[in-house]
PDB file of N, CA and C in Angstrom:
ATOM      1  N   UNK A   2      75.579 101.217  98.628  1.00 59.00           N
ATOM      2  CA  UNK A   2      76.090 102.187  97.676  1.00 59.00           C
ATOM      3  C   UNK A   2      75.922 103.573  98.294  1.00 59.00           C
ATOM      4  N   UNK A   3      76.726 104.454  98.533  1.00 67.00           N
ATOM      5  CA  UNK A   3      77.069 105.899  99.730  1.00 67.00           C
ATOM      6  C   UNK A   3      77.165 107.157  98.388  1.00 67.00           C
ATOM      7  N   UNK A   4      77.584 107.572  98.300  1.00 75.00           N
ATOM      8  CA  UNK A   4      78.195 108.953  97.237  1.00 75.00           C
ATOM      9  C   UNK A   4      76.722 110.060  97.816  1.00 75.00           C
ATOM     10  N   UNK A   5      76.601 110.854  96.760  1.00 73.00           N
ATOM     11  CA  UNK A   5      75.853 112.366  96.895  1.00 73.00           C
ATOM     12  C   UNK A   5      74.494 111.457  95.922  1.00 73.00           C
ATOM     13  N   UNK A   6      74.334 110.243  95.454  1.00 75.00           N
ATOM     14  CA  UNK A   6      73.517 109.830  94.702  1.00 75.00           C
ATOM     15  C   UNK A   6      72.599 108.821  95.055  1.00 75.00           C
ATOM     16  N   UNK A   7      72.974 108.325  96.125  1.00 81.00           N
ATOM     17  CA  UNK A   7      72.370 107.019  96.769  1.00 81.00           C
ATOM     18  C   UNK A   7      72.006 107.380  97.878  1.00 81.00           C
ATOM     19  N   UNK A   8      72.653 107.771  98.748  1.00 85.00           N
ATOM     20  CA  UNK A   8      73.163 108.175 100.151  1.00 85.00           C
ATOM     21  C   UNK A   8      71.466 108.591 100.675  1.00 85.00           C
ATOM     22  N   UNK A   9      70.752 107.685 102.148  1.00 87.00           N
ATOM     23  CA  UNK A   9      69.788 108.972 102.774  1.00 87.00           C
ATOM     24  C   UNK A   9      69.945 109.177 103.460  1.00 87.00           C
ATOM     25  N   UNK A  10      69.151 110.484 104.567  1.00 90.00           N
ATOM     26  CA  UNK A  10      68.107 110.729 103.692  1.00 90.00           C
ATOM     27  C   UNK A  10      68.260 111.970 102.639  1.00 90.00           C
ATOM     28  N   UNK A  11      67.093 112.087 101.442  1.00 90.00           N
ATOM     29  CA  UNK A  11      67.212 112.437 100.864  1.00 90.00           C
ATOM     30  C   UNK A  11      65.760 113.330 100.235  1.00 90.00           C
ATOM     31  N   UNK A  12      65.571 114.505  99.833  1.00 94.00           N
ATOM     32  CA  UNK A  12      64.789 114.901  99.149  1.00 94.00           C
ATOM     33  C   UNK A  12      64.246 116.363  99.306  1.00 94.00           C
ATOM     34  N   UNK A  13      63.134 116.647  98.772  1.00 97.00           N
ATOM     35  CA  UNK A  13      62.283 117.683  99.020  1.00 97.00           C
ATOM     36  C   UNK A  13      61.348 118.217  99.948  1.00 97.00           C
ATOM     37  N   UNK A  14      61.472 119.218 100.681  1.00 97.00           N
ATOM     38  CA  UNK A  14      60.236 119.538 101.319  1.00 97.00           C
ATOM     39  C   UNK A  14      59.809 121.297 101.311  1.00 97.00           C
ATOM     40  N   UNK A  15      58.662 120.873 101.496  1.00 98.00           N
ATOM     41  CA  UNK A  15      58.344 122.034 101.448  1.00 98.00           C
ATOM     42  C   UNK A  15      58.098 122.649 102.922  1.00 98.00           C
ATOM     43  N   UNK A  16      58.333 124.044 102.899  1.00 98.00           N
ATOM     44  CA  UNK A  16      58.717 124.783 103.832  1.00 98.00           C
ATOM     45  C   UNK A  16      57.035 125.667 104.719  1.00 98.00           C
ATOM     46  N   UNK A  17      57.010 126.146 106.275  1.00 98.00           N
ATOM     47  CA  UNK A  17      56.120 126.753 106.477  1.00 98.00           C
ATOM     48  C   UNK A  17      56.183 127.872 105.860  1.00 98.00           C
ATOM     49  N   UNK A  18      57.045 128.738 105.797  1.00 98.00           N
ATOM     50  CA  UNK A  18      57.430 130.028 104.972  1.00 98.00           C
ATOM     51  C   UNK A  18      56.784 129.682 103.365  1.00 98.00           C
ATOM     52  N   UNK A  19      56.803 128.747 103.320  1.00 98.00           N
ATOM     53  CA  UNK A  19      56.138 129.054 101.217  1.00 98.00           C
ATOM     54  C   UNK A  19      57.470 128.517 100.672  1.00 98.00           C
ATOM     55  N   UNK A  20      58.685 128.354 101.447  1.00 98.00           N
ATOM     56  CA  UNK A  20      59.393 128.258 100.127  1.00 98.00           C
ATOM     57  C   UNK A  20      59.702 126.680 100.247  1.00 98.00           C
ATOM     58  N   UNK A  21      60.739 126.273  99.308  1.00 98.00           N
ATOM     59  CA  UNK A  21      61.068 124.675  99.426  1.00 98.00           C
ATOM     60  C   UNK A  21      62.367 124.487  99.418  1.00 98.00           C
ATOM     61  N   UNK A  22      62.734 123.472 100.381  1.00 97.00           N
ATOM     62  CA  UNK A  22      63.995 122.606 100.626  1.00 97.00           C
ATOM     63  C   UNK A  22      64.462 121.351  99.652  1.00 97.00           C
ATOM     64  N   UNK A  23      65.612 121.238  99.291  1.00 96.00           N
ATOM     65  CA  UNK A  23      66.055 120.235  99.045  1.00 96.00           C
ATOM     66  C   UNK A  23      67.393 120.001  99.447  1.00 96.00           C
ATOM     67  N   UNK A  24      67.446 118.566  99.996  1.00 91.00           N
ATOM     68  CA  UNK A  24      68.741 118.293 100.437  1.00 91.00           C
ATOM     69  C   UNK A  24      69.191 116.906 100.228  1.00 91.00           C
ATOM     70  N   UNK A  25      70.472 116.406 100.092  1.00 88.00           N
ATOM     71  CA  UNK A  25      71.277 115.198 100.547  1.00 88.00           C
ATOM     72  C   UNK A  25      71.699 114.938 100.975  1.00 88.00           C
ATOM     73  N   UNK A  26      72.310 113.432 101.588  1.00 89.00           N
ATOM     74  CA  UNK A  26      73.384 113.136 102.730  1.00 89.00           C
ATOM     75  C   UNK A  26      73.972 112.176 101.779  1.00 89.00           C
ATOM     76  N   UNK A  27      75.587 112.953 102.394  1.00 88.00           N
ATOM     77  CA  UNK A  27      76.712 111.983 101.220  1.00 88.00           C
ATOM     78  C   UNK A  27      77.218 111.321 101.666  1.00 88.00           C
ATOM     79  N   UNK A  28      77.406 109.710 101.639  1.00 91.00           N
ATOM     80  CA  UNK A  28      78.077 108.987 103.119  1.00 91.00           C
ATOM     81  C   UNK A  28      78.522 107.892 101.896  1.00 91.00           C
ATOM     82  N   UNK A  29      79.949 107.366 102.612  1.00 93.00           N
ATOM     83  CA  UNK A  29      80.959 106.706 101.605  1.00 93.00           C
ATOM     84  C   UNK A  29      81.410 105.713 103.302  1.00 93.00           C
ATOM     85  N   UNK A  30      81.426 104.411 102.675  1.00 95.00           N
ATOM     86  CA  UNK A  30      82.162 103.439 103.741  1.00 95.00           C
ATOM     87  C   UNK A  30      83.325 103.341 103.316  1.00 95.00           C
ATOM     88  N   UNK A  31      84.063 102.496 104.372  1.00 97.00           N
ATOM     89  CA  UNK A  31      85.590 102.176 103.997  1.00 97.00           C
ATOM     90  C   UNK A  31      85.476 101.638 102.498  1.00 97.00           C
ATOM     91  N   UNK A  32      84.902  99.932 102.815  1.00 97.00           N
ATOM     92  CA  UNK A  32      84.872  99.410 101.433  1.00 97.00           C
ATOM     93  C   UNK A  32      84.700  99.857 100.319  1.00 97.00           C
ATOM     94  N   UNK A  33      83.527 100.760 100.315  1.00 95.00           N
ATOM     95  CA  UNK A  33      83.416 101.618  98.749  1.00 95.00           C
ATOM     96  C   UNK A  33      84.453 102.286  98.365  1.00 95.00           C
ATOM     97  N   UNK A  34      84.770 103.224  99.491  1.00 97.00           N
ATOM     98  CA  UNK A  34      86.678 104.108  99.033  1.00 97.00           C
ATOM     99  C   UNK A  34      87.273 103.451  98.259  1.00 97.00           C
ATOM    100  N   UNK A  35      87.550 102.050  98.980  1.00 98.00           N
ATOM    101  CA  UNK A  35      88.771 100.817  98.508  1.00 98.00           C
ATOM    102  C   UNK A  35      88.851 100.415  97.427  1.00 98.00           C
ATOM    103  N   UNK A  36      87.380 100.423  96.638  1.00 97.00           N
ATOM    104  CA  UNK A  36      86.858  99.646  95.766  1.00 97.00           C
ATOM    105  C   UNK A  36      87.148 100.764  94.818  1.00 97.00           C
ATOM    106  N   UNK A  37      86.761 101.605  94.766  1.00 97.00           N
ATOM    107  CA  UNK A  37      87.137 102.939  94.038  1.00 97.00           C
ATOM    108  C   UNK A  37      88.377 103.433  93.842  1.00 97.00           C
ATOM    109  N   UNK A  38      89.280 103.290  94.568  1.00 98.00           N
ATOM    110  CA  UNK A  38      90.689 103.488  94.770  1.00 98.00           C
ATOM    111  C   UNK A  38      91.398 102.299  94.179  1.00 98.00           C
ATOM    112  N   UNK A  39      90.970 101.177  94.440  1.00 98.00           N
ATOM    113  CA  UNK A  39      91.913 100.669  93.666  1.00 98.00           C
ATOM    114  C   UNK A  39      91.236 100.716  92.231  1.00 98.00           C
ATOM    115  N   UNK A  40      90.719 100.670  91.533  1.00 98.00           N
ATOM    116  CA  UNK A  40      90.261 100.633  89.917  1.00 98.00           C
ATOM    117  C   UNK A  40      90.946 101.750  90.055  1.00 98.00           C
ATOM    118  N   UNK A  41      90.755 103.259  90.532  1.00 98.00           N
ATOM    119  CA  UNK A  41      91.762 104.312  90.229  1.00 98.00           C
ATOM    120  C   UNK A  41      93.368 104.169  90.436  1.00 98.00           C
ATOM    121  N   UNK A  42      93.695 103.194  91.022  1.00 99.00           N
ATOM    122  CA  UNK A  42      95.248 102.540  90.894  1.00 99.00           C
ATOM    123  C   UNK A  42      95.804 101.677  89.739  1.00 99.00           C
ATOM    124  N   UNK A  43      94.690 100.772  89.700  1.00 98.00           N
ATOM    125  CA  UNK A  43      94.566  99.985  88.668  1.00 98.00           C
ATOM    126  C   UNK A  43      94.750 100.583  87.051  1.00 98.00           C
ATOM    127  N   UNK A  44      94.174 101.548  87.056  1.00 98.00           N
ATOM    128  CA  UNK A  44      94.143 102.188  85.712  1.00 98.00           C
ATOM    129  C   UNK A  44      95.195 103.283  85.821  1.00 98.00           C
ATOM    130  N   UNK A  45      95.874 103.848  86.481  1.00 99.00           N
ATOM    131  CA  UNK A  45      96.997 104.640  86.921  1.00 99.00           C
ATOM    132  C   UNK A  45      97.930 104.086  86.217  1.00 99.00           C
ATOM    133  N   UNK A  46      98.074 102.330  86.881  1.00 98.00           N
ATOM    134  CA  UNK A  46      99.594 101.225  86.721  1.00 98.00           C
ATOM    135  C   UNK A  46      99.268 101.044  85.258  1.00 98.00           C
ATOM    136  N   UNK A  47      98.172 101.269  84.171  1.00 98.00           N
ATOM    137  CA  UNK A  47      97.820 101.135  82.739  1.00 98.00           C
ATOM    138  C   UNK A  47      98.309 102.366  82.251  1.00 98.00           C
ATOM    139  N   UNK A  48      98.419 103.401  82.345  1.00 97.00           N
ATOM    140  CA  UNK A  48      98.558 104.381  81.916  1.00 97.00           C
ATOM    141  C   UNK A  48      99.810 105.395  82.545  1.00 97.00           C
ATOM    142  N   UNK A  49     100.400 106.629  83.219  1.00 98.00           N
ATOM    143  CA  UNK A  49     101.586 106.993  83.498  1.00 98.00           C
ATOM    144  C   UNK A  49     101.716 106.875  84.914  1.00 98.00           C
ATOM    145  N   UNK A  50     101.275 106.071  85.708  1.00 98.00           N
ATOM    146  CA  UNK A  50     101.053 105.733  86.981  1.00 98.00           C
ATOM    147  C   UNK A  50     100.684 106.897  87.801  1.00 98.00           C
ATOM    148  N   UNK A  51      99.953 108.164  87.884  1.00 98.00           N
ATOM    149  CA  UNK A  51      99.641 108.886  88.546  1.00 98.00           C
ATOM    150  C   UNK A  51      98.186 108.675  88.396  1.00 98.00           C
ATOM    151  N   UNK A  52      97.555 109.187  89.904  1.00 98.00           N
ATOM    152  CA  UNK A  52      96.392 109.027  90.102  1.00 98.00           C
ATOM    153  C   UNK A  52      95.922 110.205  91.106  1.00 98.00           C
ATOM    154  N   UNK A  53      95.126 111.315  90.741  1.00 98.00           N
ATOM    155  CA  UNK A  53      94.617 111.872  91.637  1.00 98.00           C
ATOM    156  C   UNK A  53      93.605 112.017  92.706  1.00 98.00           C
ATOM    157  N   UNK A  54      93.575 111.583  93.874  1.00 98.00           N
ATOM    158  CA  UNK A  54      91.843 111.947  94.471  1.00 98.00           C
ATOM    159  C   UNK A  54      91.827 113.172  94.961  1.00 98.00           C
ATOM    160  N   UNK A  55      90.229 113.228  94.442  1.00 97.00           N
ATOM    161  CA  UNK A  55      89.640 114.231  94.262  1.00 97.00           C
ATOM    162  C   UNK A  55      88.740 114.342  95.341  1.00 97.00           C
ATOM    163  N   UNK A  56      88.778 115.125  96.587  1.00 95.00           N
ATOM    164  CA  UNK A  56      86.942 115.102  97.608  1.00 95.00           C
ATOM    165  C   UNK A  56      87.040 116.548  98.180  1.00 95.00           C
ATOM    166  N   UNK A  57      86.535 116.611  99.182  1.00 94.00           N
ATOM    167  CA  UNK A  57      85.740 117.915 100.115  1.00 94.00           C
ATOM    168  C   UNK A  57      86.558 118.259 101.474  1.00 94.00           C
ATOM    169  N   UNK A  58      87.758 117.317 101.256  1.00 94.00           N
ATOM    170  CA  UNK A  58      87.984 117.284 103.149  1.00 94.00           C
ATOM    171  C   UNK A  58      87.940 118.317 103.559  1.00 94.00           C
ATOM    172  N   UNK A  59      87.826 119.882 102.900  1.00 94.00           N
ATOM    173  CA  UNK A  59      88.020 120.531 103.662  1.00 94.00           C
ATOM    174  C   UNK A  59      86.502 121.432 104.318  1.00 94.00           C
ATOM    175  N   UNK A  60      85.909 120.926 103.489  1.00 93.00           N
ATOM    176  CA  UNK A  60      84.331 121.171 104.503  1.00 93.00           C
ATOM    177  C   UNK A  60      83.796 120.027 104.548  1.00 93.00           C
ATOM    178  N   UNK A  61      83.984 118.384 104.342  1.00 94.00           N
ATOM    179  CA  UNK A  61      82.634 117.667 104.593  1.00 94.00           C
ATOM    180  C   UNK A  61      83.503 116.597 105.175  1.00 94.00           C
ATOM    181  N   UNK A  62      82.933 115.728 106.259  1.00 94.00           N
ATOM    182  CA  UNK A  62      83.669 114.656 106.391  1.00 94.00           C
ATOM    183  C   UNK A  62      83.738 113.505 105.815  1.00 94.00           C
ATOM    184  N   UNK A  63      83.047 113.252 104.757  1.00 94.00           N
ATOM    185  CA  UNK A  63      82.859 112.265 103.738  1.00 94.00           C
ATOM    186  C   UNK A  63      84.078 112.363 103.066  1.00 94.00           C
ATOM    187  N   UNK A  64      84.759 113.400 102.871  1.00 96.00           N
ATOM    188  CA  UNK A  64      85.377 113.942 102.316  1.00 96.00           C
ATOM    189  C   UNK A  64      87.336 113.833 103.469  1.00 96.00           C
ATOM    190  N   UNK A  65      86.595 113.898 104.266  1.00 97.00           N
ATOM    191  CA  UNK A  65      87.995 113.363 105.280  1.00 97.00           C
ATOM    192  C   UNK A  65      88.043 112.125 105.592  1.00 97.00           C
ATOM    193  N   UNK A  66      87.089 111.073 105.361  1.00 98.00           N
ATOM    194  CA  UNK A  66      87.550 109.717 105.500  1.00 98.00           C
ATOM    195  C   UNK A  66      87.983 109.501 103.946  1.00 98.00           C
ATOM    196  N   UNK A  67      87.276 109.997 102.432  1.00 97.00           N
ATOM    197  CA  UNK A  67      87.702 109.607 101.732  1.00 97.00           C
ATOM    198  C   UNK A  67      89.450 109.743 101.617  1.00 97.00           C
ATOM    199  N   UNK A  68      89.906 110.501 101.977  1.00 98.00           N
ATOM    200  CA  UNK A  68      91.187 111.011 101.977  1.00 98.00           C
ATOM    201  C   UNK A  68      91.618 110.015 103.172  1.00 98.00           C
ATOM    202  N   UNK A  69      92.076 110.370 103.986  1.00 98.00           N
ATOM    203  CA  UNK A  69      92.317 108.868 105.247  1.00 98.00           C
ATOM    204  C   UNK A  69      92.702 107.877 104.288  1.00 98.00           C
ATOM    205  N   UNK A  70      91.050 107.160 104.182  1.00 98.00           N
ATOM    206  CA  UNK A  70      91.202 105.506 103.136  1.00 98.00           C
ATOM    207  C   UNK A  70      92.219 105.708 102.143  1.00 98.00           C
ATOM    208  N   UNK A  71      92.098 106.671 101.542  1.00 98.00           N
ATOM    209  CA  UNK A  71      93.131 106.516  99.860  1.00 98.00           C
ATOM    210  C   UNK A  71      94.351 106.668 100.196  1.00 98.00           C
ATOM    211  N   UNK A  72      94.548 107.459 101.068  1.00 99.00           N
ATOM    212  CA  UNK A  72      96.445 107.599 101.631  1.00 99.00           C
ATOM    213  C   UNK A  72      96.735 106.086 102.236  1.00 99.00           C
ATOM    214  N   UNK A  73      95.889 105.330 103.204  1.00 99.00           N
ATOM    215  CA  UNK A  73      96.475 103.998 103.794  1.00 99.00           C
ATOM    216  C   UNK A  73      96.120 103.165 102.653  1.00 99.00           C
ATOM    217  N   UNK A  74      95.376 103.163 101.124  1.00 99.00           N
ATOM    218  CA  UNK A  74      95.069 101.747 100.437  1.00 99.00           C
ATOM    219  C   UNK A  74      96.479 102.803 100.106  1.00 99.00           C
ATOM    220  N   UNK A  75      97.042 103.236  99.514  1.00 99.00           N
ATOM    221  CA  UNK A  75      97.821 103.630  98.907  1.00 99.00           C
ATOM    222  C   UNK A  75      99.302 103.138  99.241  1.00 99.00           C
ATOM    223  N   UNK A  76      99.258 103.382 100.357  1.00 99.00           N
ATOM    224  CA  UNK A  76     100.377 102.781 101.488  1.00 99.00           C
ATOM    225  C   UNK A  76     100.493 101.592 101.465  1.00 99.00           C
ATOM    226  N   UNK A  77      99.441 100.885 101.540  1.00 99.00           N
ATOM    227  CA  UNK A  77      99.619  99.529 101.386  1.00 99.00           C
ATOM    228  C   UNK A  77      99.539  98.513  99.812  1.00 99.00           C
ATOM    229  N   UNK A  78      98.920  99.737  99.024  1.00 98.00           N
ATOM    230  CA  UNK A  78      98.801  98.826  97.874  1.00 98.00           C
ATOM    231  C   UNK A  78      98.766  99.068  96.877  1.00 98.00           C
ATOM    232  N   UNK A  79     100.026 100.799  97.068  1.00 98.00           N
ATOM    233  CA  UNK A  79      99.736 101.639  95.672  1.00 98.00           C
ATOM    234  C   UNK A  79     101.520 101.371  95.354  1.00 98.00           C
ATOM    235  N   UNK A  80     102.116 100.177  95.323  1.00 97.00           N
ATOM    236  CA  UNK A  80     103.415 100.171  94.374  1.00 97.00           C
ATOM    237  C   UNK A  80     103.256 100.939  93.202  1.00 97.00           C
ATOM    238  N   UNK A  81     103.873 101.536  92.487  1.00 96.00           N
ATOM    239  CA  UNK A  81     103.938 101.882  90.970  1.00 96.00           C
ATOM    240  C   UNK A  81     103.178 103.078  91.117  1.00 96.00           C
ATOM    241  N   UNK A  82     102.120 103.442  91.797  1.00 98.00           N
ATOM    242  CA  UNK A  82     101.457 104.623  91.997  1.00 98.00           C
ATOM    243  C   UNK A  82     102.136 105.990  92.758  1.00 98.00           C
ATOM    244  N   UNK A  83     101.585 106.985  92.092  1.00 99.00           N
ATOM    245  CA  UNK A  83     102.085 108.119  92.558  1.00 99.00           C
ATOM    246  C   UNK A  83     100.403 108.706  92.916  1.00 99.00           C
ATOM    247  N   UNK A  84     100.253 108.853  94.339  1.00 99.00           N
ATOM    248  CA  UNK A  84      98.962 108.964  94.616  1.00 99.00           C
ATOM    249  C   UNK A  84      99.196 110.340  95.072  1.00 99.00           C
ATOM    250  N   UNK A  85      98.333 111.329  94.182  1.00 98.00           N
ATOM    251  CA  UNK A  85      98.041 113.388  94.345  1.00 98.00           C
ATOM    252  C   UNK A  85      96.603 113.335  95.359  1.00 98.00           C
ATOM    253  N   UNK A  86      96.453 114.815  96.422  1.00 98.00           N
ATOM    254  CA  UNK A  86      95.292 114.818  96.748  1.00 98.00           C
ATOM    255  C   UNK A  86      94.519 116.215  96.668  1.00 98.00           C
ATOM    256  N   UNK A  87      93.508 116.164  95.988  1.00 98.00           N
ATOM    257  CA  UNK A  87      93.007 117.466  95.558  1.00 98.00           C
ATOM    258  C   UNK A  87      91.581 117.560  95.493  1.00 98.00           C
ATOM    259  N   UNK A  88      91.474 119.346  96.555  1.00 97.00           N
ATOM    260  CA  UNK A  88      89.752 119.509  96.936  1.00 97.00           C
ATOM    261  C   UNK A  88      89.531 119.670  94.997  1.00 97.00           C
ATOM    262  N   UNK A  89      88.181 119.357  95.811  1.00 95.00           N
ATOM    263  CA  UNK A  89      86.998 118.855  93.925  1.00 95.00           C
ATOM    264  C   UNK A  89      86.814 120.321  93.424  1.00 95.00           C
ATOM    265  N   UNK A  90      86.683 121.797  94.677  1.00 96.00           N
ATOM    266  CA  UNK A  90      86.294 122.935  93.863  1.00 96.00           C
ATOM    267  C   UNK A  90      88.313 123.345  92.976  1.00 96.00           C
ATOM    268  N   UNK A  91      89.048 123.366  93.579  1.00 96.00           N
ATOM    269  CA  UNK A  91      90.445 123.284  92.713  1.00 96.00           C
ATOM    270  C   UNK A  91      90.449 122.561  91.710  1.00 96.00           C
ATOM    271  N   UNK A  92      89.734 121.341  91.706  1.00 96.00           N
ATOM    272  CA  UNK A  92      90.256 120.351  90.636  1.00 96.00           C
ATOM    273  C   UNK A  92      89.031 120.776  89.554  1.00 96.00           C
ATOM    274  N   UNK A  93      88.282 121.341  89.750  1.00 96.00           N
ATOM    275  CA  UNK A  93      87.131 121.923  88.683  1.00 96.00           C
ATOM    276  C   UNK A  93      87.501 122.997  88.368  1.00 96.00           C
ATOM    277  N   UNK A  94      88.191 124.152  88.837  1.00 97.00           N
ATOM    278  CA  UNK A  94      88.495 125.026  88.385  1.00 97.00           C
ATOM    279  C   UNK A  94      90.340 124.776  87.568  1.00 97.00           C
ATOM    280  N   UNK A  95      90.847 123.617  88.040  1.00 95.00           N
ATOM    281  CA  UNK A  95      91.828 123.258  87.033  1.00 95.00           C
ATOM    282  C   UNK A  95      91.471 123.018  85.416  1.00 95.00           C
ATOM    283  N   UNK A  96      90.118 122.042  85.667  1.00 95.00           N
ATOM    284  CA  UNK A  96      89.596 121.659  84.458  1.00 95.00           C
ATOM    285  C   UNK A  96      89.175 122.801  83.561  1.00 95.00           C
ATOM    286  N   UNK A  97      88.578 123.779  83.762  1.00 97.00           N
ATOM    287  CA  UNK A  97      88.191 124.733  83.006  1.00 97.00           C
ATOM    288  C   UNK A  97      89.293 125.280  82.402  1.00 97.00           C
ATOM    289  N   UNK A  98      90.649 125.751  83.792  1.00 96.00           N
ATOM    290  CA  UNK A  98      91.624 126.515  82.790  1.00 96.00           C
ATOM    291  C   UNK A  98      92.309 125.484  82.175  1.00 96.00           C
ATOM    292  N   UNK A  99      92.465 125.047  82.239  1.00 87.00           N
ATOM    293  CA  UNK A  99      93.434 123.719  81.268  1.00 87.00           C
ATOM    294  C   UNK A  99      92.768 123.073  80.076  1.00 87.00           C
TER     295      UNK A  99
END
């Protein structure tokens, strides 16, 4: 299991300076994309067949394979789908104004 939630390593440290660190590593395999992409296809072909992904490609590379994977499952297995691709800080600031 990969995302910003599972993914290590992971955690707190404290610093020589006095102050403290925290960090994560966000790492996504092919399979998980796939697995994720299609339930987001899946529920697309239930509803007006559009499906957006949402990642980082443009600063993280977790974020450029997620994009990669979803354009080729798409290619190969998004009939009926209309597959959109959109960074997560745009698609959060869509959500607010809308």
């Amino acid at each position: 299991c990969g995302g910003s939630y599972f993914a290590e390593p992971r955690g707190i440290e404290d610093q020589a300076d006095g102050t403290r660190k925290g960090y994560d590593t966000n790492a996504y395999t092919t399979p998980e994309i796939e697995r994720i992409g299609r339930v987001g296809m899946d529920l697309a072909r239930k509803r007006d067949g559009r499906l957006m992904s949402v990642e980082k490609s443009n600063v993280m590379h977790s974020g450029v394979l997620w994009r990669e994977v979803m354009t080729a499952l798409h290619a190969a297995e998004g009939d009926g789908v209309e597959l959109g691709h959109m960074y997560a800080d745009n698609c959060a600031m869509q959500l607010v104004r809308n």
